PDB file of C-alpha atoms in Angstrom:
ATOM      1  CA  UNK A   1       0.540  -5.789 -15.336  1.00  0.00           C
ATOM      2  CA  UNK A   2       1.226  -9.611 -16.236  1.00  0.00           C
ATOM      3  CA  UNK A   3      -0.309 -12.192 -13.840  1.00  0.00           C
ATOM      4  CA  UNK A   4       3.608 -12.833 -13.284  1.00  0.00           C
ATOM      5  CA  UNK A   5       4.379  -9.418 -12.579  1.00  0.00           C
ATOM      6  CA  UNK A   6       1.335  -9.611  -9.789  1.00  0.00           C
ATOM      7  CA  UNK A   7       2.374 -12.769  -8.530  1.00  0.00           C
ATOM      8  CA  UNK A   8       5.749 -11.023  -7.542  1.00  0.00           C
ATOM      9  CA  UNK A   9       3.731  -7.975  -5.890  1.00  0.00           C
ATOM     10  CA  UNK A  10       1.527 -10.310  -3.800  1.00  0.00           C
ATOM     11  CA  UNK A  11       4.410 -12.239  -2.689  1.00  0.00           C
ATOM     12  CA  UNK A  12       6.607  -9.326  -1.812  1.00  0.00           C
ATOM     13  CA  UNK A  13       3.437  -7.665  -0.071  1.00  0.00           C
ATOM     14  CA  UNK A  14       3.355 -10.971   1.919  1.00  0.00           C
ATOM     15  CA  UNK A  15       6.448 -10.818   3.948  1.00  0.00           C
ATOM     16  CA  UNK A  16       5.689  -6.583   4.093  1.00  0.00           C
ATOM     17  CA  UNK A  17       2.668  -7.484   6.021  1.00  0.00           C
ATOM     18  CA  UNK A  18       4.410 -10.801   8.059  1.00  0.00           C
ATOM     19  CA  UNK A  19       7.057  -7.525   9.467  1.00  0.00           C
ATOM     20  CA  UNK A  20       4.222  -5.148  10.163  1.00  0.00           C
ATOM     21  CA  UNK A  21       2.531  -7.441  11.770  1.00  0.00           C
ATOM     22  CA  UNK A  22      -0.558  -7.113  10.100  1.00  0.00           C
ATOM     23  CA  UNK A  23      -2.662 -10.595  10.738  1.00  0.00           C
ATOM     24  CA  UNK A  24      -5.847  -9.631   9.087  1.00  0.00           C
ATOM     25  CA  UNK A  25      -4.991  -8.147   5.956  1.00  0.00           C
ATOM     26  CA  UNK A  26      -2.723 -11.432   5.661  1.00  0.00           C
ATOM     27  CA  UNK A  27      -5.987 -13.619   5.674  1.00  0.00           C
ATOM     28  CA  UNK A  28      -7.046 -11.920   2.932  1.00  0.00           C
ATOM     29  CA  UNK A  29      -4.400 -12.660   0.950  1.00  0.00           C
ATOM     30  CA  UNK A  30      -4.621 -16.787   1.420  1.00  0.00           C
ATOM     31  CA  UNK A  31      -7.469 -18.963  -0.062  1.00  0.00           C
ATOM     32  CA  UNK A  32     -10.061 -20.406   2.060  1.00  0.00           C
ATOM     33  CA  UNK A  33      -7.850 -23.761   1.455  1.00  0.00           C
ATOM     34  CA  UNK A  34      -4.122 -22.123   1.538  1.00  0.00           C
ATOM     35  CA  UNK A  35      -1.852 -24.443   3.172  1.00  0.00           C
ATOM     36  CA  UNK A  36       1.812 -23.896   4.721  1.00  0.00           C
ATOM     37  CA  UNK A  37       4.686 -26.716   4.504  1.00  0.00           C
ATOM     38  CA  UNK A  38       8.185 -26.714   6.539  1.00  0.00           C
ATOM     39  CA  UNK A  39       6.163 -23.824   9.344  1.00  0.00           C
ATOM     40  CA  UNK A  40       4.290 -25.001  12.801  1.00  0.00           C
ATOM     41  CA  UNK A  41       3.205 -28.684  12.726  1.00  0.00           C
ATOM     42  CA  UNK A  42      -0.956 -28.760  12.187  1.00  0.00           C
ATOM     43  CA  UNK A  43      -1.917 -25.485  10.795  1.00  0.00           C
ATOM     44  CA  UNK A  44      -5.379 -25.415   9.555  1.00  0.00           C
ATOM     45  CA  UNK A  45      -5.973 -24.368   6.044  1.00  0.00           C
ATOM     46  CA  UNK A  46      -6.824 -20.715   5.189  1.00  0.00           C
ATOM     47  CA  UNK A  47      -6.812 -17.336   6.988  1.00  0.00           C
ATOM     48  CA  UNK A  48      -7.161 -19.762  10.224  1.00  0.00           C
ATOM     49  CA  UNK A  49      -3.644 -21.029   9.770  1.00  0.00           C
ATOM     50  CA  UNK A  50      -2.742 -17.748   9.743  1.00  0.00           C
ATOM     51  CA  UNK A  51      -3.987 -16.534  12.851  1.00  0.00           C
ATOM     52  CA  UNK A  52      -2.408 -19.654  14.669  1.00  0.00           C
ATOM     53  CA  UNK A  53       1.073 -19.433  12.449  1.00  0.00           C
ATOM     54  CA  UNK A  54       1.075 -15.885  14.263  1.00  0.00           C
ATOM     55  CA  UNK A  55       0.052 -17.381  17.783  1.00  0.00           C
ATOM     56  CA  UNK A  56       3.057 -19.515  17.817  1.00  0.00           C
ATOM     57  CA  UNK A  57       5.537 -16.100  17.775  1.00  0.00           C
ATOM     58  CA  UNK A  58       4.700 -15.039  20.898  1.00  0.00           C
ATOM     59  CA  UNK A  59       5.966 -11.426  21.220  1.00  0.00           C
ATOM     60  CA  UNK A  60       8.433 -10.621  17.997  1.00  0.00           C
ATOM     61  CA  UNK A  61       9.880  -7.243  16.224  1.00  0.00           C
ATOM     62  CA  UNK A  62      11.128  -8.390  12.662  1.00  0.00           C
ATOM     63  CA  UNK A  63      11.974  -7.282   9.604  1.00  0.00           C
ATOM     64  CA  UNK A  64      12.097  -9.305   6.193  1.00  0.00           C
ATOM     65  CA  UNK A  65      14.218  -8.056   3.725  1.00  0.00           C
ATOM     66  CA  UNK A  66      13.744  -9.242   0.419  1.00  0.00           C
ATOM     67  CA  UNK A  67      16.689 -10.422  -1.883  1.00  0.00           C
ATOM     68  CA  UNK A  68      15.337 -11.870  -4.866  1.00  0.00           C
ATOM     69  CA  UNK A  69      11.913 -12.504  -5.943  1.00  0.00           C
ATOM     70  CA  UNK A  70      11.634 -15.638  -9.353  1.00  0.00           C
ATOM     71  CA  UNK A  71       8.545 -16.066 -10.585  1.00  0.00           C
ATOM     72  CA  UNK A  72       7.381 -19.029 -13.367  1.00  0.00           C
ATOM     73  CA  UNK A  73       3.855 -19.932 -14.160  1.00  0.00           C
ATOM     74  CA  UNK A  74       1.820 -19.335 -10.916  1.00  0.00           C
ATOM     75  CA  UNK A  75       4.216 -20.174  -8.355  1.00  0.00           C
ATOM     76  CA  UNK A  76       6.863 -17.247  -7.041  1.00  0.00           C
ATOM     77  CA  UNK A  77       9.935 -17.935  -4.926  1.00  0.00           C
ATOM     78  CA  UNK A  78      11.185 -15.166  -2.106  1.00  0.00           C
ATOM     79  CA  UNK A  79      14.959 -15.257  -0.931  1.00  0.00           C
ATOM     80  CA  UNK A  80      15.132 -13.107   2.268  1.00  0.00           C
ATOM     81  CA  UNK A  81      16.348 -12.269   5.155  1.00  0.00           C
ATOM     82  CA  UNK A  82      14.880 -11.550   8.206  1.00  0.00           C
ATOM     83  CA  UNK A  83      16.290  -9.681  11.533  1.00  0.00           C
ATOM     84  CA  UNK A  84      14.009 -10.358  14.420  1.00  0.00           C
ATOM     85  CA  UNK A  85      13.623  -9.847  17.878  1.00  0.00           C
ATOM     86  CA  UNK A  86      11.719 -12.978  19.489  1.00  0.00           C
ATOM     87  CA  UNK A  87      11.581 -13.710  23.230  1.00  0.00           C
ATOM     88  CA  UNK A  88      12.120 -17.046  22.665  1.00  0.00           C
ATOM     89  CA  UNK A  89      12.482 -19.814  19.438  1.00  0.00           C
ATOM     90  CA  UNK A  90      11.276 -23.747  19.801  1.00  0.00           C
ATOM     91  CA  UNK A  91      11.862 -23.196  23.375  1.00  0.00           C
ATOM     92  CA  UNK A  92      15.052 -21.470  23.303  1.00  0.00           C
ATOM     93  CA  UNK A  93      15.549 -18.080  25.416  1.00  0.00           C
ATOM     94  CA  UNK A  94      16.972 -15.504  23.281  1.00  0.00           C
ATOM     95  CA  UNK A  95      18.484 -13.553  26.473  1.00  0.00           C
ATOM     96  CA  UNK A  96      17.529 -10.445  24.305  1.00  0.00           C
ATOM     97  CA  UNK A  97      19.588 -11.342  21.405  1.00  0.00           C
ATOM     98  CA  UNK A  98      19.008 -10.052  18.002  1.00  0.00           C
ATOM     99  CA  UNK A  99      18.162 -13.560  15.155  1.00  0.00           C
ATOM    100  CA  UNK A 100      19.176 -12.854  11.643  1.00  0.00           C
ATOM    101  CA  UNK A 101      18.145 -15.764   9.193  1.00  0.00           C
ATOM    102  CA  UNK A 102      17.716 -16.942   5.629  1.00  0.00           C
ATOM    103  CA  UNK A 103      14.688 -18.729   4.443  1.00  0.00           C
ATOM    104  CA  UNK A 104      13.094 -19.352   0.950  1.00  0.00           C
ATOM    105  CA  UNK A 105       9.332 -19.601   0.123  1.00  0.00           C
ATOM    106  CA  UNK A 106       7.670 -20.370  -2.431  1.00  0.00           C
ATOM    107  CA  UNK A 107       4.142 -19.369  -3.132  1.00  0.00           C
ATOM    108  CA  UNK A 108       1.503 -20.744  -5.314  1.00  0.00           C
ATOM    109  CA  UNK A 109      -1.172 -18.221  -6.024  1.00  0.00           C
ATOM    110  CA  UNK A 110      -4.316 -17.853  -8.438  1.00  0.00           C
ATOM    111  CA  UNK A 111      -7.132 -15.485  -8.818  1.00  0.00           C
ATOM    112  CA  UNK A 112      -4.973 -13.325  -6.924  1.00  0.00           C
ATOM    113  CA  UNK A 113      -5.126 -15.555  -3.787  1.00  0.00           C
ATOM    114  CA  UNK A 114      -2.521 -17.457  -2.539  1.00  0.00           C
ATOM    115  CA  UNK A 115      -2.885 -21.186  -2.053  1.00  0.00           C
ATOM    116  CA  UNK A 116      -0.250 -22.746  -0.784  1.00  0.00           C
ATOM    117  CA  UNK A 117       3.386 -21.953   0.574  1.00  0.00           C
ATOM    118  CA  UNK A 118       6.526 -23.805   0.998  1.00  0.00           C
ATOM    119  CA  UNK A 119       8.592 -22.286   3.320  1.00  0.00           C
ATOM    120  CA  UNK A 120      12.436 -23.528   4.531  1.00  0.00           C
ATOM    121  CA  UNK A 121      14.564 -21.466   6.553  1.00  0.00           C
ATOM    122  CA  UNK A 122      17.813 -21.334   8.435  1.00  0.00           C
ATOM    123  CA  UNK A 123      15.900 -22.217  11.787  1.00  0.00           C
ATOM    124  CA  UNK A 124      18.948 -24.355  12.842  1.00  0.00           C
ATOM    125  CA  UNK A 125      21.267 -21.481  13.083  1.00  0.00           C
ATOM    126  CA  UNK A 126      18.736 -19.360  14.532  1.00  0.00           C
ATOM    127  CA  UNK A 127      18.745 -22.059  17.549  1.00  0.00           C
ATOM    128  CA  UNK A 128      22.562 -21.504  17.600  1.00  0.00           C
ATOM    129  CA  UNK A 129      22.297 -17.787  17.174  1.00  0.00           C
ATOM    130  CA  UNK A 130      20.606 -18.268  20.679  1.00  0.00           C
ATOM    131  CA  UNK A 131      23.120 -20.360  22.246  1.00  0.00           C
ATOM    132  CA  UNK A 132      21.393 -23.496  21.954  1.00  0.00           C
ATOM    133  CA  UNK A 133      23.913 -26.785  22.377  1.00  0.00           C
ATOM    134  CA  UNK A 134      23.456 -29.874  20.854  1.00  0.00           C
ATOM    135  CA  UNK A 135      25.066 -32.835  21.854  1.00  0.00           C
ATOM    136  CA  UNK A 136      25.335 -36.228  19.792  1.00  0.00           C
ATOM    137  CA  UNK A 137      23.245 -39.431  20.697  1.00  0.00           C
ATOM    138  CA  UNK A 138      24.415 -42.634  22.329  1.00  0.00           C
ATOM    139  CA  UNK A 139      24.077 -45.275  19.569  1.00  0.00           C
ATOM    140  CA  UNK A 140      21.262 -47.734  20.666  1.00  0.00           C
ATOM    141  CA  UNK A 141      22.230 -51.237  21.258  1.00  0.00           C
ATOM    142  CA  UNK A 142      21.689 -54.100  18.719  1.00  0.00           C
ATOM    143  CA  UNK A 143      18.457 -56.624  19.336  1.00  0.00           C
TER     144      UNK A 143
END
């Protein structure tokens, strides 16, 4: 199998493990230094920011689906879609409502590990999904 070929079956085993839930065989997917960008402010590096990525869902039944998978060099980029059911999201109820969202990450991995990951998902229309309002801001007065 070419490294690219792996690449894709590491990142696709990823998001498998993310909907079973599986923290530990997650860690030892990540390098001791893997890092996370656009997730949970302050994650430490390596199989410790996964632990506390997971701590942050509170109780959650989801399900990734994955749409495309693009790999180039060693970095491979996931489209999917995931169908969750989260008590709650940045502070927002769900009232037992089902969240369906996009997101897109993109994973750096060598040796087999992966290093780093970019993630950016529709977590705006999640919060509307929920019923969450937003109202605009009063414009602050000149000095």
């Amino acid at each position: 199998m070419s490294s690219i070929e792996s690449n894709k079956a590491i990142a696709r085993r990823f998001l498998e493990l993310v909907s079973e839930h599986k923290i530990e065989e997650l860690c030892k997917m990540v390098s001791p230094s893997w890092t996370m960008h656009g997730g949970p402010p302050a994650l430490p590096s390596g199989p410790d920011g996964i632990r506390k990525l997971f701590g942050t869902f509170g109780a959650i039944e989801q399900e990734w689906t994955i749409e495309d998978v693009i790999s180039e060099g060693d970095k491979v980029v996931v489209r999917a879609t995931n169908t969750c059911d989260q008590a709650s999201f940045l502070g927002i109820p769900s009232h037992g409502r089902k969240q369906t969202f996009t997101a897109m990450f993109i994973h750096q991995i060598a040796d087999g590990k992966i290093i780093e990951t970019w993630r950016n998902a529709d977590d705006l229309g999640r919060l509307l999904q929920l019923g969450a309002r937003f109202e605009p801001g009063t414009p602050q007065a000149s000095t």
